Amino acid sequence: QVQLVESGGGLVQAGGSLRLSCKDSRSIFSFNVMGWYRQAPGKQRELVATITSAGGTNYADSVKGRFTISRDSAKNTVYLEMNSLKPEDTAVYSCNAKRGTSIMYDYWGRGTQVTVSS
């Protein structure tokens, strides 16, 4: 079964950088889309960035120009490079992966905490 594990979260000062990683530890499937979402306490979960198997990317307006998503499909791993971090970026960042054809399967990691201090 799919088991997504995130890493790379932590505490960073505003303006700093972090690199998040997410891997399907068993690397059983190829995913149509992999991406990152985030959720701050008391707020709804929001899309951060996604990347398709073809390399197409999508970013939330709030992170465009600061975050970069990439993937290594052979390793079923997705990365999120976060630069120029702001306190507003503080949240639990969760990895997401989707696969399927007519029926899509959706998987989530447990999340990694990113805290940006001012």
PDB file of N, CA and C in Angstrom, residues 7-101:
ATOM      1  N   SER A   7       9.333  14.919   5.220  1.00  0.00           N
ATOM      2  CA  SER A   7      10.462  15.304   6.044  1.00  0.00           C
ATOM      3  C   SER A   7      10.937  16.688   5.626  1.00  0.00           C
ATOM      4  N   GLY A   8      11.725  17.308   6.469  1.00  0.00           N
ATOM      5  CA  GLY A   8      12.326  18.588   6.134  1.00  0.00           C
ATOM      6  C   GLY A   8      11.725  19.789   6.824  1.00  0.00           C
ATOM      7  N   GLY A   9      10.644  19.597   7.550  1.00  0.00           N
ATOM      8  CA  GLY A   9      10.043  20.708   8.256  1.00  0.00           C
ATOM      9  C   GLY A   9      10.902  21.142   9.426  1.00  0.00           C
ATOM     10  N   GLY A  10      10.563  22.293   9.970  1.00  0.00           N
ATOM     11  CA  GLY A  10      11.307  22.800  11.101  1.00  0.00           C
ATOM     12  C   GLY A  10      11.020  24.253  11.356  1.00  0.00           C
ATOM     13  N   LEU A  11      11.858  24.852  12.165  1.00  0.00           N
ATOM     14  CA  LEU A  11      11.746  26.256  12.525  1.00  0.00           C
ATOM     15  C   LEU A  11      12.769  27.058  11.743  1.00  0.00           C
ATOM     16  N   VAL A  12      12.312  28.127  11.138  1.00  0.00           N
ATOM     17  CA  VAL A  12      13.193  28.974  10.349  1.00  0.00           C
ATOM     18  C   VAL A  12      12.779  30.427  10.524  1.00  0.00           C
ATOM     19  N   GLN A  13      13.736  31.317  10.423  1.00  0.00           N
ATOM     20  CA  GLN A  13      13.437  32.733  10.509  1.00  0.00           C
ATOM     21  C   GLN A  13      12.866  33.247   9.197  1.00  0.00           C
ATOM     22  N   ALA A  14      12.097  34.302   9.288  1.00  0.00           N
ATOM     23  CA  ALA A  14      11.554  34.923   8.092  1.00  0.00           C
ATOM     24  C   ALA A  14      12.678  35.256   7.121  1.00  0.00           C
ATOM     25  N   GLY A  15      12.437  34.963   5.860  1.00  0.00           N
ATOM     26  CA  GLY A  15      13.441  35.168   4.837  1.00  0.00           C
ATOM     27  C   GLY A  15      14.307  33.960   4.581  1.00  0.00           C
ATOM     28  N   GLY A  16      14.192  32.969   5.429  1.00  0.00           N
ATOM     29  CA  GLY A  16      14.979  31.764   5.285  1.00  0.00           C
ATOM     30  C   GLY A  16      14.367  30.774   4.325  1.00  0.00           C
ATOM     31  N   SER A  17      14.976  29.599   4.271  1.00  0.00           N
ATOM     32  CA  SER A  17      14.559  28.577   3.320  1.00  0.00           C
ATOM     33  C   SER A  17      14.464  27.211   3.983  1.00  0.00           C
ATOM     34  N   LEU A  18      13.612  26.391   3.434  1.00  0.00           N
ATOM     35  CA  LEU A  18      13.491  25.001   3.820  1.00  0.00           C
ATOM     36  C   LEU A  18      13.211  24.176   2.581  1.00  0.00           C
ATOM     37  N   ARG A  19      13.583  22.927   2.628  1.00  0.00           N
ATOM     38  CA  ARG A  19      13.306  22.002   1.548  1.00  0.00           C
ATOM     39  C   ARG A  19      12.574  20.793   2.119  1.00  0.00           C
ATOM     40  N   LEU A  20      11.349  20.610   1.683  1.00  0.00           N
ATOM     41  CA  LEU A  20      10.547  19.492   2.127  1.00  0.00           C
ATOM     42  C   LEU A  20      10.651  18.337   1.135  1.00  0.00           C
ATOM     43  N   SER A  21      10.580  17.149   1.666  1.00  0.00           N
ATOM     44  CA  SER A  21      10.597  15.953   0.835  1.00  0.00           C
ATOM     45  C   SER A  21       9.436  15.057   1.225  1.00  0.00           C
ATOM     46  N   CYS A  22       8.922  14.359   0.259  1.00  0.00           N
ATOM     47  CA  CYS A  22       7.855  13.396   0.504  1.00  0.00           C
ATOM     48  C   CYS A  22       8.099  12.185  -0.375  1.00  0.00           C
ATOM     49  N   LYS A  23       8.066  11.032   0.233  1.00  0.00           N
ATOM     50  CA  LYS A  23       8.342   9.807  -0.501  1.00  0.00           C
ATOM     51  C   LYS A  23       7.339   8.725  -0.157  1.00  0.00           C
ATOM     52  N   ASP A  24       6.920   8.017  -1.171  1.00  0.00           N
ATOM     53  CA  ASP A  24       6.183   6.784  -0.947  1.00  0.00           C
ATOM     54  C   ASP A  24       7.216   5.745  -0.565  1.00  0.00           C
ATOM     55  N   SER A  25       7.224   5.395   0.693  1.00  0.00           N
ATOM     56  CA  SER A  25       8.281   4.539   1.216  1.00  0.00           C
ATOM     57  C   SER A  25       8.354   3.187   0.536  1.00  0.00           C
ATOM     58  N   ARG A  26       7.261   2.744  -0.036  1.00  0.00           N
ATOM     59  CA  ARG A  26       7.254   1.437  -0.687  1.00  0.00           C
ATOM     60  C   ARG A  26       7.431   1.530  -2.196  1.00  0.00           C
ATOM     61  N   SER A  27       7.215   2.705  -2.750  1.00  0.00           N
ATOM     62  CA  SER A  27       7.406   2.960  -4.188  1.00  0.00           C
ATOM     63  C   SER A  27       6.723   1.918  -5.050  1.00  0.00           C
ATOM     64  N   ILE A  28       5.477   1.670  -4.757  1.00  0.00           N
ATOM     65  CA  ILE A  28       4.725   0.647  -5.471  1.00  0.00           C
ATOM     66  C   ILE A  28       4.079   1.196  -6.730  1.00  0.00           C
ATOM     67  N   PHE A  29       3.566   2.421  -6.663  1.00  0.00           N
ATOM     68  CA  PHE A  29       2.780   2.973  -7.753  1.00  0.00           C
ATOM     69  C   PHE A  29       3.432   4.188  -8.376  1.00  0.00           C
ATOM     70  N   SER A  30       3.000   4.472  -9.594  1.00  0.00           N
ATOM     71  CA  SER A  30       3.325   5.716 -10.263  1.00  0.00           C
ATOM     72  C   SER A  30       2.132   6.646 -10.113  1.00  0.00           C
ATOM     73  N   PHE A  31       2.383   7.880  -9.717  1.00  0.00           N
ATOM     74  CA  PHE A  31       1.306   8.815  -9.410  1.00  0.00           C
ATOM     75  C   PHE A  31       1.090   9.813 -10.533  1.00  0.00           C
ATOM     76  N   ASN A  32      -0.167  10.069 -10.829  1.00  0.00           N
ATOM     77  CA  ASN A  32      -0.512  11.068 -11.823  1.00  0.00           C
ATOM     78  C   ASN A  32      -0.106  12.464 -11.362  1.00  0.00           C
ATOM     79  N   VAL A  33      -0.394  12.738 -10.105  1.00  0.00           N
ATOM     80  CA  VAL A  33      -0.125  14.048  -9.534  1.00  0.00           C
ATOM     81  C   VAL A  33       0.427  13.878  -8.128  1.00  0.00           C
ATOM     82  N   MET A  34       1.426  14.659  -7.805  1.00  0.00           N
ATOM     83  CA  MET A  34       1.908  14.756  -6.442  1.00  0.00           C
ATOM     84  C   MET A  34       1.957  16.233  -6.075  1.00  0.00           C
ATOM     85  N   GLY A  35       1.776  16.502  -4.805  1.00  0.00           N
ATOM     86  CA  GLY A  35       1.776  17.894  -4.418  1.00  0.00           C
ATOM     87  C   GLY A  35       1.828  18.113  -2.929  1.00  0.00           C
ATOM     88  N   TRP A  36       1.709  19.380  -2.586  1.00  0.00           N
ATOM     89  CA  TRP A  36       1.767  19.807  -1.202  1.00  0.00           C
ATOM     90  C   TRP A  36       0.576  20.680  -0.870  1.00  0.00           C
ATOM     91  N   TYR A  37       0.031  20.436   0.297  1.00  0.00           N
ATOM     92  CA  TYR A  37      -1.010  21.265   0.871  1.00  0.00           C
ATOM     93  C   TYR A  37      -0.544  21.713   2.247  1.00  0.00           C
ATOM     94  N   ARG A  38      -1.185  22.726   2.764  1.00  0.00           N
ATOM     95  CA  ARG A  38      -0.831  23.174   4.104  1.00  0.00           C
ATOM     96  C   ARG A  38      -2.080  23.600   4.858  1.00  0.00           C
ATOM     97  N   GLN A  39      -1.986  23.512   6.162  1.00  0.00           N
ATOM     98  CA  GLN A  39      -3.093  23.901   7.012  1.00  0.00           C
ATOM     99  C   GLN A  39      -2.556  24.514   8.296  1.00  0.00           C
ATOM    100  N   ALA A  40      -2.953  25.729   8.540  1.00  0.00           N
ATOM    101  CA  ALA A  40      -2.612  26.411   9.773  1.00  0.00           C
ATOM    102  C   ALA A  40      -3.733  26.208  10.775  1.00  0.00           C
ATOM    103  N   PRO A  41      -3.430  26.276  12.068  1.00  0.00           N
ATOM    104  CA  PRO A  41      -4.478  26.104  13.075  1.00  0.00           C
ATOM    105  C   PRO A  41      -5.634  27.070  12.867  1.00  0.00           C
ATOM    106  N   GLY A  42      -6.840  26.536  12.888  1.00  0.00           N
ATOM    107  CA  GLY A  42      -8.018  27.356  12.722  1.00  0.00           C
ATOM    108  C   GLY A  42      -8.333  27.759  11.299  1.00  0.00           C
ATOM    109  N   LYS A  43      -7.549  27.281  10.351  1.00  0.00           N
ATOM    110  CA  LYS A  43      -7.767  27.629   8.958  1.00  0.00           C
ATOM    111  C   LYS A  43      -7.990  26.381   8.117  1.00  0.00           C
ATOM    112  N   GLN A  44      -8.567  26.585   6.946  1.00  0.00           N
ATOM    113  CA  GLN A  44      -8.802  25.485   6.031  1.00  0.00           C
ATOM    114  C   GLN A  44      -7.506  25.057   5.353  1.00  0.00           C
ATOM    115  N   ARG A  45      -7.461  23.804   4.982  1.00  0.00           N
ATOM    116  CA  ARG A  45      -6.326  23.315   4.227  1.00  0.00           C
ATOM    117  C   ARG A  45      -6.333  23.937   2.834  1.00  0.00           C
ATOM    118  N   GLU A  46      -5.180  24.323   2.368  1.00  0.00           N
ATOM    119  CA  GLU A  46      -5.085  24.970   1.076  1.00  0.00           C
ATOM    120  C   GLU A  46      -3.991  24.340   0.226  1.00  0.00           C
ATOM    121  N   LEU A  47      -4.197  24.433  -1.063  1.00  0.00           N
ATOM    122  CA  LEU A  47      -3.205  23.959  -2.015  1.00  0.00           C
ATOM    123  C   LEU A  47      -1.981  24.856  -1.985  1.00  0.00           C
ATOM    124  N   VAL A  48      -0.817  24.246  -1.992  1.00  0.00           N
ATOM    125  CA  VAL A  48       0.431  24.983  -2.103  1.00  0.00           C
ATOM    126  C   VAL A  48       0.993  24.839  -3.510  1.00  0.00           C
ATOM    127  N   ALA A  49       1.191  23.601  -3.934  1.00  0.00           N
ATOM    128  CA  ALA A  49       1.741  23.347  -5.257  1.00  0.00           C
ATOM    129  C   ALA A  49       1.495  21.906  -5.647  1.00  0.00           C
ATOM    130  N   THR A  50       1.362  21.671  -6.941  1.00  0.00           N
ATOM    131  CA  THR A  50       1.228  20.317  -7.465  1.00  0.00           C
ATOM    132  C   THR A  50       2.105  20.160  -8.694  1.00  0.00           C
ATOM    133  N   ILE A  51       2.414  18.919  -8.998  1.00  0.00           N
ATOM    134  CA  ILE A  51       3.175  18.615 -10.195  1.00  0.00           C
ATOM    135  C   ILE A  51       2.656  17.306 -10.774  1.00  0.00           C
ATOM    136  N   THR A  52       2.439  17.294 -12.082  1.00  0.00           N
ATOM    137  CA  THR A  52       1.922  16.115 -12.748  1.00  0.00           C
ATOM    138  C   THR A  52       3.061  15.216 -13.196  1.00  0.00           C
ATOM    139  N   SER A  53       2.691  14.036 -13.651  1.00  0.00           N
ATOM    140  CA  SER A  53       3.693  13.108 -14.153  1.00  0.00           C
ATOM    141  C   SER A  53       4.397  13.653 -15.387  1.00  0.00           C
ATOM    142  N   ALA A  54       3.736  14.551 -16.103  1.00  0.00           N
ATOM    143  CA  ALA A  54       4.326  15.176 -17.280  1.00  0.00           C
ATOM    144  C   ALA A  54       5.172  16.395 -16.942  1.00  0.00           C
ATOM    145  N   GLY A  55       5.178  16.786 -15.686  1.00  0.00           N
ATOM    146  CA  GLY A  55       5.994  17.908 -15.261  1.00  0.00           C
ATOM    147  C   GLY A  55       5.266  19.228 -15.142  1.00  0.00           C
ATOM    148  N   GLY A  56       3.983  19.244 -15.435  1.00  0.00           N
ATOM    149  CA  GLY A  56       3.226  20.465 -15.290  1.00  0.00           C
ATOM    150  C   GLY A  56       3.055  20.844 -13.832  1.00  0.00           C
ATOM    151  N   THR A  57       3.178  22.122 -13.538  1.00  0.00           N
ATOM    152  CA  THR A  57       3.110  22.579 -12.151  1.00  0.00           C
ATOM    153  C   THR A  57       1.999  23.584 -11.952  1.00  0.00           C
ATOM    154  N   ASN A  58       1.554  23.662 -10.725  1.00  0.00           N
ATOM    155  CA  ASN A  58       0.536  24.614 -10.329  1.00  0.00           C
ATOM    156  C   ASN A  58       0.878  25.113  -8.938  1.00  0.00           C
ATOM    157  N   TYR A  59       0.801  26.425  -8.748  1.00  0.00           N
ATOM    158  CA  TYR A  59       1.150  27.023  -7.476  1.00  0.00           C
ATOM    159  C   TYR A  59       0.044  27.929  -6.978  1.00  0.00           C
ATOM    160  N   ALA A  60      -0.087  27.967  -5.678  1.00  0.00           N
ATOM    161  CA  ALA A  60      -0.941  28.980  -5.083  1.00  0.00           C
ATOM    162  C   ALA A  60      -0.328  30.347  -5.329  1.00  0.00           C
ATOM    163  N   ASP A  61      -1.170  31.332  -5.531  1.00  0.00           N
ATOM    164  CA  ASP A  61      -0.668  32.678  -5.804  1.00  0.00           C
ATOM    165  C   ASP A  61       0.244  33.182  -4.686  1.00  0.00           C
ATOM    166  N   SER A  62      -0.045  32.780  -3.474  1.00  0.00           N
ATOM    167  CA  SER A  62       0.707  33.264  -2.333  1.00  0.00           C
ATOM    168  C   SER A  62       2.147  32.767  -2.290  1.00  0.00           C
ATOM    169  N   VAL A  63       2.457  31.717  -3.046  1.00  0.00           N
ATOM    170  CA  VAL A  63       3.806  31.157  -2.997  1.00  0.00           C
ATOM    171  C   VAL A  63       4.535  31.253  -4.325  1.00  0.00           C
ATOM    172  N   LYS A  64       3.881  31.730  -5.352  1.00  0.00           N
ATOM    173  CA  LYS A  64       4.521  31.844  -6.657  1.00  0.00           C
ATOM    174  C   LYS A  64       5.757  32.729  -6.574  1.00  0.00           C
ATOM    175  N   GLY A  65       6.818  32.254  -7.187  1.00  0.00           N
ATOM    176  CA  GLY A  65       8.068  32.990  -7.165  1.00  0.00           C
ATOM    177  C   GLY A  65       8.923  32.714  -5.956  1.00  0.00           C
ATOM    178  N   ARG A  66       8.364  32.038  -4.960  1.00  0.00           N
ATOM    179  CA  ARG A  66       9.109  31.728  -3.743  1.00  0.00           C
ATOM    180  C   ARG A  66       9.314  30.233  -3.553  1.00  0.00           C
ATOM    181  N   PHE A  67       8.313  29.451  -3.929  1.00  0.00           N
ATOM    182  CA  PHE A  67       8.371  28.002  -3.760  1.00  0.00           C
ATOM    183  C   PHE A  67       8.556  27.334  -5.113  1.00  0.00           C
ATOM    184  N   THR A  68       9.245  26.207  -5.114  1.00  0.00           N
ATOM    185  CA  THR A  68       9.431  25.416  -6.314  1.00  0.00           C
ATOM    186  C   THR A  68       9.171  23.952  -6.005  1.00  0.00           C
ATOM    187  N   ILE A  69       8.287  23.349  -6.775  1.00  0.00           N
ATOM    188  CA  ILE A  69       7.994  21.938  -6.602  1.00  0.00           C
ATOM    189  C   ILE A  69       8.703  21.140  -7.691  1.00  0.00           C
ATOM    190  N   SER A  70       9.192  19.981  -7.329  1.00  0.00           N
ATOM    191  CA  SER A  70       9.834  19.093  -8.280  1.00  0.00           C
ATOM    192  C   SER A  70       9.576  17.658  -7.850  1.00  0.00           C
ATOM    193  N   ARG A  71       9.840  16.734  -8.747  1.00  0.00           N
ATOM    194  CA  ARG A  71       9.608  15.342  -8.405  1.00  0.00           C
ATOM    195  C   ARG A  71      10.608  14.433  -9.081  1.00  0.00           C
ATOM    196  N   ASP A  72      10.812  13.307  -8.462  1.00  0.00           N
ATOM    197  CA  ASP A  72      11.584  12.221  -9.026  1.00  0.00           C
ATOM    198  C   ASP A  72      10.616  11.055  -9.102  1.00  0.00           C
ATOM    199  N   SER A  73      10.004  10.889 -10.259  1.00  0.00           N
ATOM    200  CA  SER A  73       8.958   9.888 -10.401  1.00  0.00           C
ATOM    201  C   SER A  73       9.470   8.473 -10.181  1.00  0.00           C
ATOM    202  N   ALA A  74      10.702   8.228 -10.577  1.00  0.00           N
ATOM    203  CA  ALA A  74      11.270   6.901 -10.403  1.00  0.00           C
ATOM    204  C   ALA A  74      11.355   6.519  -8.929  1.00  0.00           C
ATOM    205  N   LYS A  75      11.502   7.515  -8.081  1.00  0.00           N
ATOM    206  CA  LYS A  75      11.599   7.278  -6.646  1.00  0.00           C
ATOM    207  C   LYS A  75      10.302   7.591  -5.918  1.00  0.00           C
ATOM    208  N   ASN A  76       9.284   7.987  -6.682  1.00  0.00           N
ATOM    209  CA  ASN A  76       8.008   8.398  -6.088  1.00  0.00           C
ATOM    210  C   ASN A  76       8.227   9.426  -4.980  1.00  0.00           C
ATOM    211  N   THR A  77       9.029  10.405  -5.293  1.00  0.00           N
ATOM    212  CA  THR A  77       9.388  11.435  -4.334  1.00  0.00           C
ATOM    213  C   THR A  77       9.072  12.808  -4.905  1.00  0.00           C
ATOM    214  N   VAL A  78       8.521  13.661  -4.071  1.00  0.00           N
ATOM    215  CA  VAL A  78       8.246  15.031  -4.459  1.00  0.00           C
ATOM    216  C   VAL A  78       8.928  15.965  -3.466  1.00  0.00           C
ATOM    217  N   TYR A  79       9.424  17.084  -3.979  1.00  0.00           N
ATOM    218  CA  TYR A  79      10.140  18.051  -3.163  1.00  0.00           C
ATOM    219  C   TYR A  79       9.449  19.401  -3.236  1.00  0.00           C
ATOM    220  N   LEU A  80       9.616  20.161  -2.195  1.00  0.00           N
ATOM    221  CA  LEU A  80       9.143  21.534  -2.186  1.00  0.00           C
ATOM    222  C   LEU A  80      10.246  22.405  -1.613  1.00  0.00           C
ATOM    223  N   GLU A  81      10.856  23.200  -2.483  1.00  0.00           N
ATOM    224  CA  GLU A  81      11.857  24.154  -2.043  1.00  0.00           C
ATOM    225  C   GLU A  81      11.154  25.455  -1.707  1.00  0.00           C
ATOM    226  N   MET A  82      11.309  25.895  -0.493  1.00  0.00           N
ATOM    227  CA  MET A  82      10.624  27.082  -0.009  1.00  0.00           C
ATOM    228  C   MET A  82      11.663  28.143   0.317  1.00  0.00           C
ATOM    229  N   ASN A  83      11.571  29.249  -0.367  1.00  0.00           N
ATOM    230  CA  ASN A  83      12.482  30.363  -0.166  1.00  0.00           C
ATOM    231  C   ASN A  83      11.713  31.599   0.276  1.00  0.00           C
ATOM    232  N   SER A  84      12.439  32.540   0.816  1.00  0.00           N
ATOM    233  CA  SER A  84      11.847  33.800   1.272  1.00  0.00           C
ATOM    234  C   SER A  84      10.624  33.548   2.139  1.00  0.00           C
ATOM    235  N   LEU A  85      10.778  32.668   3.084  1.00  0.00           N
ATOM    236  CA  LEU A  85       9.655  32.271   3.924  1.00  0.00           C
ATOM    237  C   LEU A  85       9.144  33.428   4.766  1.00  0.00           C
ATOM    238  N   LYS A  86       7.836  33.422   4.950  1.00  0.00           N
ATOM    239  CA  LYS A  86       7.148  34.439   5.719  1.00  0.00           C
ATOM    240  C   LYS A  86       6.426  33.794   6.892  1.00  0.00           C
ATOM    241  N   PRO A  87       6.171  34.545   7.945  1.00  0.00           N
ATOM    242  CA  PRO A  87       5.400  33.981   9.059  1.00  0.00           C
ATOM    243  C   PRO A  87       4.057  33.405   8.615  1.00  0.00           C
ATOM    244  N   GLU A  88       3.470  33.972   7.581  1.00  0.00           N
ATOM    245  CA  GLU A  88       2.204  33.476   7.066  1.00  0.00           C
ATOM    246  C   GLU A  88       2.314  32.081   6.462  1.00  0.00           C
ATOM    247  N   ASP A  89       3.528  31.628   6.201  1.00  0.00           N
ATOM    248  CA  ASP A  89       3.733  30.286   5.672  1.00  0.00           C
ATOM    249  C   ASP A  89       3.693  29.218   6.761  1.00  0.00           C
ATOM    250  N   THR A  90       3.639  29.634   8.006  1.00  0.00           N
ATOM    251  CA  THR A  90       3.600  28.685   9.111  1.00  0.00           C
ATOM    252  C   THR A  90       2.368  27.798   9.014  1.00  0.00           C
ATOM    253  N   ALA A  91       2.588  26.500   8.989  1.00  0.00           N
ATOM    254  CA  ALA A  91       1.495  25.550   8.841  1.00  0.00           C
ATOM    255  C   ALA A  91       2.053  24.138   8.889  1.00  0.00           C
ATOM    256  N   VAL A  92       1.150  23.193   8.950  1.00  0.00           N
ATOM    257  CA  VAL A  92       1.513  21.805   8.734  1.00  0.00           C
ATOM    258  C   VAL A  92       1.420  21.538   7.242  1.00  0.00           C
ATOM    259  N   TYR A  93       2.504  21.104   6.666  1.00  0.00           N
ATOM    260  CA  TYR A  93       2.558  20.831   5.242  1.00  0.00           C
ATOM    261  C   TYR A  93       2.398  19.334   5.016  1.00  0.00           C
ATOM    262  N   SER A  94       1.424  18.984   4.190  1.00  0.00           N
ATOM    263  CA  SER A  94       1.109  17.585   3.945  1.00  0.00           C
ATOM    264  C   SER A  94       1.330  17.229   2.488  1.00  0.00           C
ATOM    265  N   CYS A  95       1.895  16.084   2.287  1.00  0.00           N
ATOM    266  CA  CYS A  95       2.118  15.561   0.957  1.00  0.00           C
ATOM    267  C   CYS A  95       0.858  14.865   0.459  1.00  0.00           C
ATOM    268  N   ASN A  96       0.593  15.026  -0.819  1.00  0.00           N
ATOM    269  CA  ASN A  96      -0.558  14.394  -1.441  1.00  0.00           C
ATOM    270  C   ASN A  96      -0.134  13.722  -2.734  1.00  0.00           C
ATOM    271  N   ALA A  97      -0.723  12.577  -2.998  1.00  0.00           N
ATOM    272  CA  ALA A  97      -0.457  11.867  -4.243  1.00  0.00           C
ATOM    273  C   ALA A  97      -1.745  11.277  -4.773  1.00  0.00           C
ATOM    274  N   LYS A  98      -1.905  11.343  -6.062  1.00  0.00           N
ATOM    275  CA  LYS A  98      -3.101  10.822  -6.717  1.00  0.00           C
ATOM    276  C   LYS A  98      -2.705   9.897  -7.845  1.00  0.00           C
ATOM    277  N   ARG A  99      -3.479   8.850  -8.020  1.00  0.00           N
ATOM    278  CA  ARG A  99      -3.255   7.925  -9.114  1.00  0.00           C
ATOM    279  C   ARG A  99      -4.577   7.309  -9.547  1.00  0.00           C
ATOM    280  N   GLY A 100      -4.578   6.800 -10.762  1.00  0.00           N
ATOM    281  CA  GLY A 100      -5.752   6.129 -11.266  1.00  0.00           C
ATOM    282  C   GLY A 100      -6.092   6.537 -12.677  1.00  0.00           C
ATOM    283  N   THR A 101      -7.217   6.024 -13.152  1.00  0.00           N
ATOM    284  CA  THR A 101      -7.728   6.372 -14.468  1.00  0.00           C
ATOM    285  C   THR A 101      -9.145   6.906 -14.310  1.00  0.00           C
TER     286      THR A 101
END
